PDB file of C-alpha atoms in Angstrom:
ATOM      1  CA  MET A   1     -29.166 -26.637 -32.085  1.00  0.00           C
ATOM      2  CA  LYS A   2     -29.690 -28.763 -28.974  1.00  0.00           C
ATOM      3  CA  LYS A   3     -27.383 -31.434 -30.398  1.00  0.00           C
ATOM      4  CA  ILE A   4     -24.673 -28.810 -31.042  1.00  0.00           C
ATOM      5  CA  LEU A   5     -24.956 -27.458 -27.487  1.00  0.00           C
ATOM      6  CA  LYS A   6     -24.902 -30.970 -26.042  1.00  0.00           C
ATOM      7  CA  THR A   7     -21.782 -31.813 -28.052  1.00  0.00           C
ATOM      8  CA  PHE A   8     -20.144 -28.577 -26.940  1.00  0.00           C
ATOM      9  CA  PHE A   9     -20.743 -29.276 -23.236  1.00  0.00           C
ATOM     10  CA  ILE A  10     -19.489 -32.843 -23.609  1.00  0.00           C
ATOM     11  CA  LEU A  11     -16.283 -31.547 -25.190  1.00  0.00           C
ATOM     12  CA  VAL A  12     -15.879 -28.994 -22.385  1.00  0.00           C
ATOM     13  CA  LEU A  13     -16.318 -31.669 -19.737  1.00  0.00           C
ATOM     14  CA  LEU A  14     -13.899 -34.013 -21.486  1.00  0.00           C
ATOM     15  CA  SER A  15     -11.253 -31.329 -21.837  1.00  0.00           C
ATOM     16  CA  ALA A  16     -11.680 -30.407 -18.137  1.00  0.00           C
ATOM     17  CA  ARG A  17     -11.205 -34.056 -17.152  1.00  0.00           C
ATOM     18  CA  LEU A  18      -8.170 -34.406 -19.375  1.00  0.00           C
ATOM     19  CA  PHE A  19      -6.679 -31.224 -17.907  1.00  0.00           C
ATOM     20  CA  ALA A  20      -7.404 -32.393 -14.354  1.00  0.00           C
ATOM     21  CA  SER A  21      -5.708 -35.709 -15.116  1.00  0.00           C
ATOM     22  CA  ASP A  22      -2.705 -33.915 -16.629  1.00  0.00           C
ATOM     23  CA  CYS A  23      -2.350 -31.890 -13.403  1.00  0.00           C
ATOM     24  CA  ASP A  24      -2.423 -34.957 -11.157  1.00  0.00           C
ATOM     25  CA  LEU A  25       1.180 -34.917  -9.919  1.00  0.00           C
ATOM     26  CA  LYS A  26       3.345 -37.970  -9.321  1.00  0.00           C
ATOM     27  CA  ASN A  27       6.211 -38.455  -6.832  1.00  0.00           C
ATOM     28  CA  VAL A  28       5.717 -35.184  -4.908  1.00  0.00           C
ATOM     29  CA  PRO A  29       8.489 -34.829  -2.260  1.00  0.00           C
ATOM     30  CA  GLU A  30       6.715 -34.896   1.104  1.00  0.00           C
ATOM     31  CA  ASN A  31       9.082 -32.443   2.806  1.00  0.00           C
ATOM     32  CA  PHE A  32       8.550 -29.815   0.078  1.00  0.00           C
ATOM     33  CA  LEU A  33       4.797 -29.416   0.522  1.00  0.00           C
ATOM     34  CA  GLY A  34       3.729 -25.823   1.159  1.00  0.00           C
ATOM     35  CA  THR A  35       3.332 -22.385  -0.412  1.00  0.00           C
ATOM     36  CA  TYR A  36       6.061 -20.791  -2.540  1.00  0.00           C
ATOM     37  CA  MET A  37       6.712 -17.322  -3.946  1.00  0.00           C
ATOM     38  CA  PRO A  38       9.093 -16.472  -6.816  1.00  0.00           C
ATOM     39  CA  VAL A  39      12.412 -15.359  -5.304  1.00  0.00           C
ATOM     40  CA  HIS A  40      12.566 -12.527  -7.839  1.00  0.00           C
ATOM     41  CA  MET A  41       9.104 -11.337  -6.773  1.00  0.00           C
ATOM     42  CA  GLU A  42      10.287 -10.676  -3.223  1.00  0.00           C
ATOM     43  CA  LEU A  43      13.364  -8.833  -4.487  1.00  0.00           C
ATOM     44  CA  LEU A  44      11.265  -6.663  -6.804  1.00  0.00           C
ATOM     45  CA  MET A  45       8.809  -5.730  -4.051  1.00  0.00           C
ATOM     46  CA  LYS A  46      11.690  -4.605  -1.832  1.00  0.00           C
ATOM     47  CA  GLN A  47      13.172  -2.550  -4.662  1.00  0.00           C
ATOM     48  CA  ASN A  48      10.158  -0.833  -6.175  1.00  0.00           C
ATOM     49  CA  HIS A  49       7.744  -0.888  -3.191  1.00  0.00           C
ATOM     50  CA  SER A  50       4.813  -1.994  -5.352  1.00  0.00           C
ATOM     51  CA  TYR A  51       2.891  -5.276  -5.462  1.00  0.00           C
ATOM     52  CA  VAL A  52       1.112  -4.539  -8.758  1.00  0.00           C
ATOM     53  CA  LYS A  53       4.298  -3.460 -10.521  1.00  0.00           C
ATOM     54  CA  SER A  54       6.252  -6.463  -9.222  1.00  0.00           C
ATOM     55  CA  LEU A  55       3.623  -9.033 -10.194  1.00  0.00           C
ATOM     56  CA  ASN A  56       3.246  -7.558 -13.673  1.00  0.00           C
ATOM     57  CA  ALA A  57       7.042  -7.661 -14.116  1.00  0.00           C
ATOM     58  CA  ILE A  58       7.297 -11.414 -13.479  1.00  0.00           C
ATOM     59  CA  SER A  59       3.988 -12.648 -14.899  1.00  0.00           C
ATOM     60  CA  ALA A  60       5.319 -13.412 -18.390  1.00  0.00           C
ATOM     61  CA  LEU A  61       8.010 -15.774 -17.073  1.00  0.00           C
ATOM     62  CA  TYR A  62       7.121 -17.081 -13.609  1.00  0.00           C
ATOM     63  CA  TYR A  63       4.207 -18.857 -12.046  1.00  0.00           C
ATOM     64  CA  ASP A  64       2.538 -16.301  -9.736  1.00  0.00           C
ATOM     65  CA  ILE A  65       2.529 -18.724  -6.841  1.00  0.00           C
ATOM     66  CA  LEU A  66       3.167 -22.403  -6.150  1.00  0.00           C
ATOM     67  CA  ILE A  67       0.858 -24.165  -3.708  1.00  0.00           C
ATOM     68  CA  LEU A  68       2.287 -27.654  -3.670  1.00  0.00           C
ATOM     69  CA  ASN A  69      -0.185 -30.190  -2.365  1.00  0.00           C
ATOM     70  CA  GLN A  70       0.264 -33.961  -2.253  1.00  0.00           C
ATOM     71  CA  ASN A  71      -1.039 -34.474  -5.779  1.00  0.00           C
ATOM     72  CA  ILE A  72      -1.517 -30.996  -7.322  1.00  0.00           C
ATOM     73  CA  CYS A  73       0.286 -27.648  -7.493  1.00  0.00           C
ATOM     74  CA  TYR A  74      -1.843 -24.515  -7.969  1.00  0.00           C
ATOM     75  CA  SER A  75       0.000 -21.797  -9.839  1.00  0.00           C
ATOM     76  CA  SER A  76      -1.982 -18.579 -10.337  1.00  0.00           C
ATOM     77  CA  ILE A  77      -2.908 -15.813  -7.900  1.00  0.00           C
ATOM     78  CA  GLN A  78      -5.105 -14.003 -10.422  1.00  0.00           C
ATOM     79  CA  PHE A  79      -7.686 -16.766 -10.784  1.00  0.00           C
ATOM     80  CA  GLU A  80      -6.828 -18.776  -7.701  1.00  0.00           C
ATOM     81  CA  ASP A  81      -7.055 -22.559  -8.091  1.00  0.00           C
ATOM     82  CA  GLN A  82      -8.324 -22.648 -11.673  1.00  0.00           C
ATOM     83  CA  TYR A  83      -4.724 -22.991 -12.870  1.00  0.00           C
ATOM     84  CA  ALA A  84      -2.362 -25.778 -11.914  1.00  0.00           C
ATOM     85  CA  VAL A  85       1.034 -27.101 -12.998  1.00  0.00           C
ATOM     86  CA  ARG A  86       1.049 -29.929 -15.521  1.00  0.00           C
ATOM     87  CA  ASN A  87       2.699 -33.154 -14.409  1.00  0.00           C
ATOM     88  CA  SER A  88       4.904 -33.175 -17.551  1.00  0.00           C
ATOM     89  CA  ASP A  89       6.420 -29.854 -16.411  1.00  0.00           C
ATOM     90  CA  PHE A  90       6.525 -30.878 -12.749  1.00  0.00           C
ATOM     91  CA  GLN A  91       8.745 -33.870 -13.561  1.00  0.00           C
ATOM     92  CA  LYS A  92      11.433 -31.411 -14.771  1.00  0.00           C
ATOM     93  CA  TRP A  93      11.586 -29.543 -11.448  1.00  0.00           C
ATOM     94  CA  SER A  94      14.526 -29.559  -9.051  1.00  0.00           C
ATOM     95  CA  PHE A  95      14.134 -29.464  -5.268  1.00  0.00           C
ATOM     96  CA  ILE A  96      16.834 -27.884  -3.090  1.00  0.00           C
ATOM     97  CA  GLU A  97      16.969 -28.205   0.679  1.00  0.00           C
ATOM     98  CA  LYS A  98      19.112 -25.725   2.689  1.00  0.00           C
ATOM     99  CA  GLY A  99      18.525 -26.132   6.409  1.00  0.00           C
ATOM    100  CA  ASP A 100      14.923 -25.050   6.967  1.00  0.00           C
ATOM    101  CA  ASP A 101      14.728 -23.415   3.545  1.00  0.00           C
ATOM    102  CA  ARG A 102      13.105 -25.148   0.594  1.00  0.00           C
ATOM    103  CA  ILE A 103      13.759 -23.977  -2.966  1.00  0.00           C
ATOM    104  CA  ILE A 104      11.995 -25.186  -6.106  1.00  0.00           C
ATOM    105  CA  ILE A 105      13.495 -24.616  -9.555  1.00  0.00           C
ATOM    106  CA  ASP A 106      10.875 -24.959 -12.260  1.00  0.00           C
ATOM    107  CA  GLU A 107      11.094 -26.358 -15.794  1.00  0.00           C
ATOM    108  CA  ASN A 108      12.482 -23.021 -17.037  1.00  0.00           C
ATOM    109  CA  GLY A 109      15.198 -22.782 -14.388  1.00  0.00           C
ATOM    110  CA  LEU A 110      13.358 -20.144 -12.308  1.00  0.00           C
ATOM    111  CA  SER A 111      13.517 -20.219  -8.506  1.00  0.00           C
ATOM    112  CA  TYR A 112      10.778 -20.176  -5.855  1.00  0.00           C
ATOM    113  CA  ARG A 113      11.248 -20.044  -2.072  1.00  0.00           C
ATOM    114  CA  ARG A 114       8.884 -21.667   0.396  1.00  0.00           C
ATOM    115  CA  ILE A 115       7.154 -19.040   2.536  1.00  0.00           C
ATOM    116  CA  SER A 116       4.950 -21.443   4.492  1.00  0.00           C
ATOM    117  CA  THR A 117       4.483 -25.176   5.054  1.00  0.00           C
ATOM    118  CA  ASN A 118       0.726 -24.482   4.968  1.00  0.00           C
ATOM    119  CA  TYR A 119      -0.810 -25.387   1.604  1.00  0.00           C
ATOM    120  CA  ASP A 120      -4.458 -25.594   2.686  1.00  0.00           C
ATOM    121  CA  GLU A 121      -4.471 -21.794   3.118  1.00  0.00           C
ATOM    122  CA  GLY A 122      -1.856 -21.049   0.483  1.00  0.00           C
ATOM    123  CA  TYR A 123      -3.448 -17.870  -0.863  1.00  0.00           C
ATOM    124  CA  LYS A 124      -3.668 -16.393   2.621  1.00  0.00           C
ATOM    125  CA  MET A 125      -0.017 -17.285   3.282  1.00  0.00           C
ATOM    126  CA  TYR A 126       0.957 -15.573   0.030  1.00  0.00           C
ATOM    127  CA  ALA A 127      -1.120 -12.468   0.798  1.00  0.00           C
ATOM    128  CA  GLN A 128       0.392 -12.126   4.250  1.00  0.00           C
ATOM    129  CA  ARG A 129       3.909 -12.476   2.861  1.00  0.00           C
ATOM    130  CA  VAL A 130       3.214  -9.683   0.356  1.00  0.00           C
ATOM    131  CA  VAL A 131       2.144  -7.395   3.205  1.00  0.00           C
ATOM    132  CA  GLU A 132       5.113  -8.441   5.376  1.00  0.00           C
ATOM    133  CA  VAL A 133       7.554  -7.467   2.611  1.00  0.00           C
ATOM    134  CA  LEU A 134       5.895  -4.192   1.568  1.00  0.00           C
ATOM    135  CA  CYS A 135       4.881  -3.052   5.068  1.00  0.00           C
ATOM    136  CA  HIS A 136       7.696  -4.582   7.115  1.00  0.00           C
ATOM    137  CA  ASP A 137       8.513  -1.462   9.129  1.00  0.00           C
ATOM    138  CA  ALA A 138       4.910  -0.238   9.403  1.00  0.00           C
ATOM    139  CA  LEU A 139       3.882  -3.552  10.994  1.00  0.00           C
ATOM    140  CA  GLN A 140       5.970  -2.515  14.004  1.00  0.00           C
ATOM    141  CA  ASN A 141       3.502   0.348  14.483  1.00  0.00           C
ATOM    142  CA  LYS A 142       0.856  -0.427  17.118  1.00  0.00           C
ATOM    143  CA  ASN A 143      -1.731   1.203  14.833  1.00  0.00           C
ATOM    144  CA  PHE A 144      -0.887  -0.911  11.770  1.00  0.00           C
ATOM    145  CA  LYS A 145      -1.895  -4.548  12.187  1.00  0.00           C
ATOM    146  CA  MET A 146      -2.492  -7.508   9.862  1.00  0.00           C
ATOM    147  CA  ASN A 147      -5.001 -10.318  10.406  1.00  0.00           C
ATOM    148  CA  ASP A 148      -5.803 -12.848   7.666  1.00  0.00           C
ATOM    149  CA  TYR A 149      -6.728 -10.714   4.606  1.00  0.00           C
ATOM    150  CA  THR A 150      -7.292  -7.559   6.668  1.00  0.00           C
ATOM    151  CA  LEU A 151      -5.148  -4.590   7.602  1.00  0.00           C
ATOM    152  CA  THR A 152      -6.285  -2.446  10.519  1.00  0.00           C
ATOM    153  CA  ILE A 153      -4.714   0.991  10.047  1.00  0.00           C
ATOM    154  CA  TYR A 154      -5.351   3.536  12.790  1.00  0.00           C
ATOM    155  CA  GLY A 155      -8.572   1.791  13.779  1.00  0.00           C
ATOM    156  CA  LYS A 156      -9.989   1.359  10.277  1.00  0.00           C
ATOM    157  CA  LYS A 157     -10.167  -2.041   8.600  1.00  0.00           C
ATOM    158  CA  TYR A 158      -9.136  -2.597   4.995  1.00  0.00           C
ATOM    159  CA  ASP A 159      -9.062  -5.793   2.954  1.00  0.00           C
ATOM    160  CA  PHE A 160      -5.981  -6.086   0.759  1.00  0.00           C
ATOM    161  CA  GLN A 161      -6.583  -7.025  -2.855  1.00  0.00           C
ATOM    162  CA  LEU A 162      -4.115  -9.170  -4.808  1.00  0.00           C
ATOM    163  CA  ASN A 163      -5.898  -9.294  -8.166  1.00  0.00           C
ATOM    164  CA  THR A 164      -4.160  -6.665 -10.281  1.00  0.00           C
ATOM    165  CA  TYR A 165      -7.147  -6.119 -12.568  1.00  0.00           C
ATOM    166  CA  TYR A 166      -8.418  -3.539 -10.061  1.00  0.00           C
ATOM    167  CA  SER A 167      -5.791  -1.066 -11.201  1.00  0.00           C
ATOM    168  CA  SER A 168      -2.786  -0.575 -13.432  1.00  0.00           C
ATOM    169  CA  ASP A 169      -1.376   2.067 -11.069  1.00  0.00           C
ATOM    170  CA  PRO A 170       1.982   0.962  -9.605  1.00  0.00           C
ATOM    171  CA  CYS A 171       0.848   1.644  -6.009  1.00  0.00           C
ATOM    172  CA  THR A 172       2.275  -0.150  -2.991  1.00  0.00           C
ATOM    173  CA  LEU A 173      -0.922  -2.058  -2.260  1.00  0.00           C
ATOM    174  CA  VAL A 174      -4.558  -2.036  -3.375  1.00  0.00           C
ATOM    175  CA  LEU A 175      -6.984  -1.952  -0.448  1.00  0.00           C
ATOM    176  CA  ALA A 176     -10.749  -2.231  -0.116  1.00  0.00           C
ATOM    177  CA  ASP A 177     -12.825  -0.334   2.415  1.00  0.00           C
ATOM    178  CA  LYS A 178     -16.339  -1.836   2.431  1.00  0.00           C
ATOM    179  CA  ASN A 179     -16.012  -2.745  -1.257  1.00  0.00           C
ATOM    180  CA  LYS A 180     -14.629   0.689  -2.131  1.00  0.00           C
ATOM    181  CA  ILE A 181     -11.181   0.452  -3.684  1.00  0.00           C
ATOM    182  CA  CYS A 182      -8.403   2.695  -2.360  1.00  0.00           C
ATOM    183  CA  PHE A 183      -4.630   2.779  -2.722  1.00  0.00           C
ATOM    184  CA  LEU A 184      -1.801   2.602  -0.212  1.00  0.00           C
ATOM    185  CA  GLN A 185       1.129   4.488  -1.727  1.00  0.00           C
ATOM    186  CA  ARG A 186       4.560   4.738  -0.143  1.00  0.00           C
ATOM    187  CA  GLU A 187       6.063   8.217  -0.448  1.00  0.00           C
ATOM    188  CA  GLY A 188       9.563   8.649   0.952  1.00  0.00           C
ATOM    189  CA  LEU A 189       9.632   7.505   4.592  1.00  0.00           C
ATOM    190  CA  GLY A 190       5.880   7.882   4.816  1.00  0.00           C
ATOM    191  CA  ALA A 191       2.810   6.622   3.023  1.00  0.00           C
ATOM    192  CA  LYS A 192      -0.654   7.833   2.100  1.00  0.00           C
ATOM    193  CA  ILE A 193      -3.950   6.151   1.396  1.00  0.00           C
ATOM    194  CA  TYR A 194      -5.661   7.676  -1.629  1.00  0.00           C
ATOM    195  CA  ASN A 195      -9.209   7.384  -2.876  1.00  0.00           C
ATOM    196  CA  SER A 196      -9.973   5.805  -6.244  1.00  0.00           C
ATOM    197  CA  VAL A 197     -11.721   7.147  -9.328  1.00  0.00           C
ATOM    198  CA  GLN A 198     -13.440   5.444 -12.243  1.00  0.00           C
ATOM    199  CA  GLY A 199     -10.989   4.203 -14.867  1.00  0.00           C
ATOM    200  CA  GLU A 200     -11.496   3.799 -18.588  1.00  0.00           C
ATOM    201  CA  TYR A 201     -13.339   0.519 -18.027  1.00  0.00           C
ATOM    202  CA  LYS A 202     -16.056   0.077 -15.400  1.00  0.00           C
ATOM    203  CA  MET A 203     -14.255  -2.569 -13.360  1.00  0.00           C
ATOM    204  CA  ILE A 204     -10.952  -0.662 -13.334  1.00  0.00           C
ATOM    205  CA  ARG A 205     -10.250   1.880 -10.643  1.00  0.00           C
ATOM    206  CA  GLU A 206      -7.425   4.427 -10.779  1.00  0.00           C
ATOM    207  CA  MET A 207      -5.685   6.319  -8.011  1.00  0.00           C
ATOM    208  CA  GLY A 208      -7.395   9.593  -7.148  1.00  0.00           C
ATOM    209  CA  THR A 209      -5.921  12.711  -5.581  1.00  0.00           C
ATOM    210  CA  ASP A 210      -7.874  12.810  -2.300  1.00  0.00           C
ATOM    211  CA  VAL A 211      -5.747  11.675   0.668  1.00  0.00           C
ATOM    212  CA  LEU A 212      -7.788   9.540   3.063  1.00  0.00           C
ATOM    213  CA  LEU A 213      -4.961   9.001   5.553  1.00  0.00           C
ATOM    214  CA  SER A 214      -1.322  10.051   5.973  1.00  0.00           C
ATOM    215  CA  ILE A 215       1.244   7.835   7.719  1.00  0.00           C
ATOM    216  CA  PRO A 216       4.379   9.937   8.443  1.00  0.00           C
ATOM    217  CA  LEU A 217       6.756   7.045   9.226  1.00  0.00           C
ATOM    218  CA  PHE A 218       5.909   3.992   7.135  1.00  0.00           C
ATOM    219  CA  ALA A 219       9.227   2.526   5.927  1.00  0.00           C
ATOM    220  CA  TRP A 220      12.905   3.215   6.489  1.00  0.00           C
ATOM    221  CA  ASP A 221      14.510  -0.150   5.605  1.00  0.00           C
ATOM    222  CA  ASP A 222      14.777  -1.315   9.204  1.00  0.00           C
ATOM    223  CA  GLU A 223      16.369  -4.605   8.142  1.00  0.00           C
ATOM    224  CA  SER A 224      19.421  -2.637   6.983  1.00  0.00           C
ATOM    225  CA  TYR A 225      19.445  -0.062   9.821  1.00  0.00           C
ATOM    226  CA  PRO A 226      21.622   1.933  10.377  1.00  0.00           C
ATOM    227  CA  ASN A 227      23.006   1.405   6.868  1.00  0.00           C
ATOM    228  CA  ILE A 228      20.246   3.428   5.229  1.00  0.00           C
ATOM    229  CA  GLU A 229      20.504   5.023   1.785  1.00  0.00           C
ATOM    230  CA  VAL A 230      20.037   8.644   2.872  1.00  0.00           C
ATOM    231  CA  TYR A 231      20.329   9.879  -0.702  1.00  0.00           C
ATOM    232  CA  THR A 232      16.851   8.480  -1.364  1.00  0.00           C
ATOM    233  CA  TYR A 233      15.349  11.029   1.017  1.00  0.00           C
ATOM    234  CA  LYS A 234      17.565  14.031   0.275  1.00  0.00           C
ATOM    235  CA  ASP A 235      14.787  16.154  -1.256  1.00  0.00           C
ATOM    236  CA  SER A 236      12.508  16.018   1.781  1.00  0.00           C
ATOM    237  CA  LYS A 237      13.451  18.051   4.866  1.00  0.00           C
ATOM    238  CA  GLU A 238      10.741  16.296   6.871  1.00  0.00           C
ATOM    239  CA  ASP A 239      12.021  12.826   5.917  1.00  0.00           C
ATOM    240  CA  LEU A 240      15.590  13.802   6.823  1.00  0.00           C
ATOM    241  CA  ARG A 241      14.413  15.113  10.194  1.00  0.00           C
ATOM    242  CA  LEU A 242      12.523  11.882  10.929  1.00  0.00           C
ATOM    243  CA  LEU A 243      15.449   9.750   9.813  1.00  0.00           C
ATOM    244  CA  ARG A 244      17.906  11.646  12.012  1.00  0.00           C
ATOM    245  CA  ASN A 245      15.628  11.375  15.039  1.00  0.00           C
ATOM    246  CA  LEU A 246      15.043   7.680  14.334  1.00  0.00           C
ATOM    247  CA  VAL A 247      18.565   7.056  15.693  1.00  0.00           C
ATOM    248  CA  PHE A 248      17.654   8.854  18.934  1.00  0.00           C
ATOM    249  CA  ALA A 249      14.357   6.938  19.164  1.00  0.00           C
ATOM    250  CA  LYS A 250      16.159   3.614  18.767  1.00  0.00           C
ATOM    251  CA  HIS A 251      18.035   4.449  21.986  1.00  0.00           C
ATOM    252  CA  GLY A 252      14.952   5.576  23.910  1.00  0.00           C
ATOM    253  CA  TYR A 253      15.414   9.344  23.776  1.00  0.00           C
ATOM    254  CA  LYS A 254      12.462  11.318  25.264  1.00  0.00           C
ATOM    255  CA  PHE A 255      11.694  13.968  22.667  1.00  0.00           C
ATOM    256  CA  LYS A 256      10.974  17.590  23.490  1.00  0.00           C
ATOM    257  CA  SER A 257       9.101  17.985  20.203  1.00  0.00           C
ATOM    258  CA  GLU A 258       5.530  16.797  20.685  1.00  0.00           C
ATOM    259  CA  ASP A 259       5.102  15.598  17.082  1.00  0.00           C
ATOM    260  CA  LEU A 260       8.219  13.398  17.220  1.00  0.00           C
ATOM    261  CA  GLN A 261       7.246  11.910  20.578  1.00  0.00           C
ATOM    262  CA  LYS A 262       3.779  11.109  19.236  1.00  0.00           C
ATOM    263  CA  ILE A 263       5.188   9.422  16.117  1.00  0.00           C
ATOM    264  CA  PHE A 264       7.774   7.232  17.864  1.00  0.00           C
ATOM    265  CA  ASN A 265       5.426   6.322  20.740  1.00  0.00           C
ATOM    266  CA  GLN A 266       3.435   4.345  18.175  1.00  0.00           C
ATOM    267  CA  PHE A 267       6.182   1.777  17.592  1.00  0.00           C
ATOM    268  CA  GLU A 268       6.512  -1.453  19.560  1.00  0.00           C
ATOM    269  CA  TRP A 269      10.291  -1.106  19.810  1.00  0.00           C
ATOM    270  CA  TYR A 270      10.295   2.411  21.273  1.00  0.00           C
ATOM    271  CA  LYS A 271      10.973   2.442  25.021  1.00  0.00           C
ATOM    272  CA  GLU A 272      11.979   5.583  26.925  1.00  0.00           C
ATOM    273  CA  ASN A 273      15.479   5.250  28.374  1.00  0.00           C
ATOM    274  CA  PRO A 274      16.181   7.376  31.471  1.00  0.00           C
ATOM    275  CA  ASN A 275      19.908   6.701  30.991  1.00  0.00           C
ATOM    276  CA  PHE A 276      19.972   7.841  27.362  1.00  0.00           C
ATOM    277  CA  SER A 277      23.386   8.906  26.090  1.00  0.00           C
ATOM    278  CA  GLU A 278      24.670   9.663  22.607  1.00  0.00           C
ATOM    279  CA  ASN A 279      27.823   7.810  23.664  1.00  0.00           C
ATOM    280  CA  ASP A 280      25.815   4.615  23.147  1.00  0.00           C
ATOM    281  CA  PHE A 281      25.443   5.314  19.427  1.00  0.00           C
ATOM    282  CA  SER A 282      27.359   2.894  17.235  1.00  0.00           C
ATOM    283  CA  PRO A 283      29.948   4.227  14.743  1.00  0.00           C
ATOM    284  CA  ALA A 284      27.498   3.458  11.920  1.00  0.00           C
ATOM    285  CA  GLU A 285      24.721   5.419  13.664  1.00  0.00           C
ATOM    286  CA  LYS A 286      27.020   8.404  14.193  1.00  0.00           C
ATOM    287  CA  GLU A 287      28.008   8.301  10.530  1.00  0.00           C
ATOM    288  CA  LEU A 288      24.330   8.114   9.533  1.00  0.00           C
ATOM    289  CA  ILE A 289      23.577  11.291  11.518  1.00  0.00           C
ATOM    290  CA  GLU A 290      26.547  13.107   9.980  1.00  0.00           C
ATOM    291  CA  ILE A 291      25.362  12.242   6.460  1.00  0.00           C
ATOM    292  CA  ILE A 292      21.816  13.392   7.248  1.00  0.00           C
ATOM    293  CA  LEU A 293      23.060  16.680   8.720  1.00  0.00           C
ATOM    294  CA  ARG A 294      25.077  17.379   5.584  1.00  0.00           C
ATOM    295  CA  TYR A 295      21.961  17.013   3.447  1.00  0.00           C
ATOM    296  CA  GLU A 296      19.863  19.072   5.880  1.00  0.00           C
ATOM    297  CA  ASN A 297      22.417  21.918   5.971  1.00  0.00           C
ATOM    298  CA  ASN A 298      22.653  21.986   2.186  1.00  0.00           C
TER     299      ASN A 298
END
């Protein structure tokens, strides 16, 4: 029995060495070192507002992540640096330079964009990019801040979890509060943090029904403002009201409604304007308000 076990461990060690050797990369372009995310992953997160759902959608085709070092490229977010790209595949890659952008096309013709030149802290760079995409507008809220692997939301600290084995629920982001799993879920313009309940298997948690925190204005596609798809929010009177008043807030209007003033005061970009005038609204902003009013009146 001892001989069998000894032989087994020798084979394991040999295979590990062979694998390590196979992942020792040659001719790595110096100006392409850094951390990369699948281009399609970013697009999916913007479309479906869910990290878990987006990662599961690409996992069969793409590498989760590329952390390109000088002689190795780590490739999996689920098990961190236990997985790396084989040199035989790496030699088939293409490297595209567009100004400051760096694009890698892998052996299957799939594209990855560099999100950071930092490869020593690649997993942290990846995690922060996930939060930046999913919580882009919320990060402009003074009460919603990111630091390393932590989100501080209205004074409470949460660690964000990127291993999808915690849950199969297509939530926006899985969080941990002192080792207790909870779920950040975008709902319309707002978002809620829900508790978790025991899933079918002990290690799996599922989204519960108890709301731990409500965030009334979480996302409104600020990158496209004022060209916002109002139709998305047509079934919520409260969302339409917030969206309409967002235009006024962007121009520094001092609100008479206490709840609106409290909400917009939280954002870095909101500054009261004593010379406020609706004449300063752009044609696109005026059209946005007209569309919203039509939905509100109907």
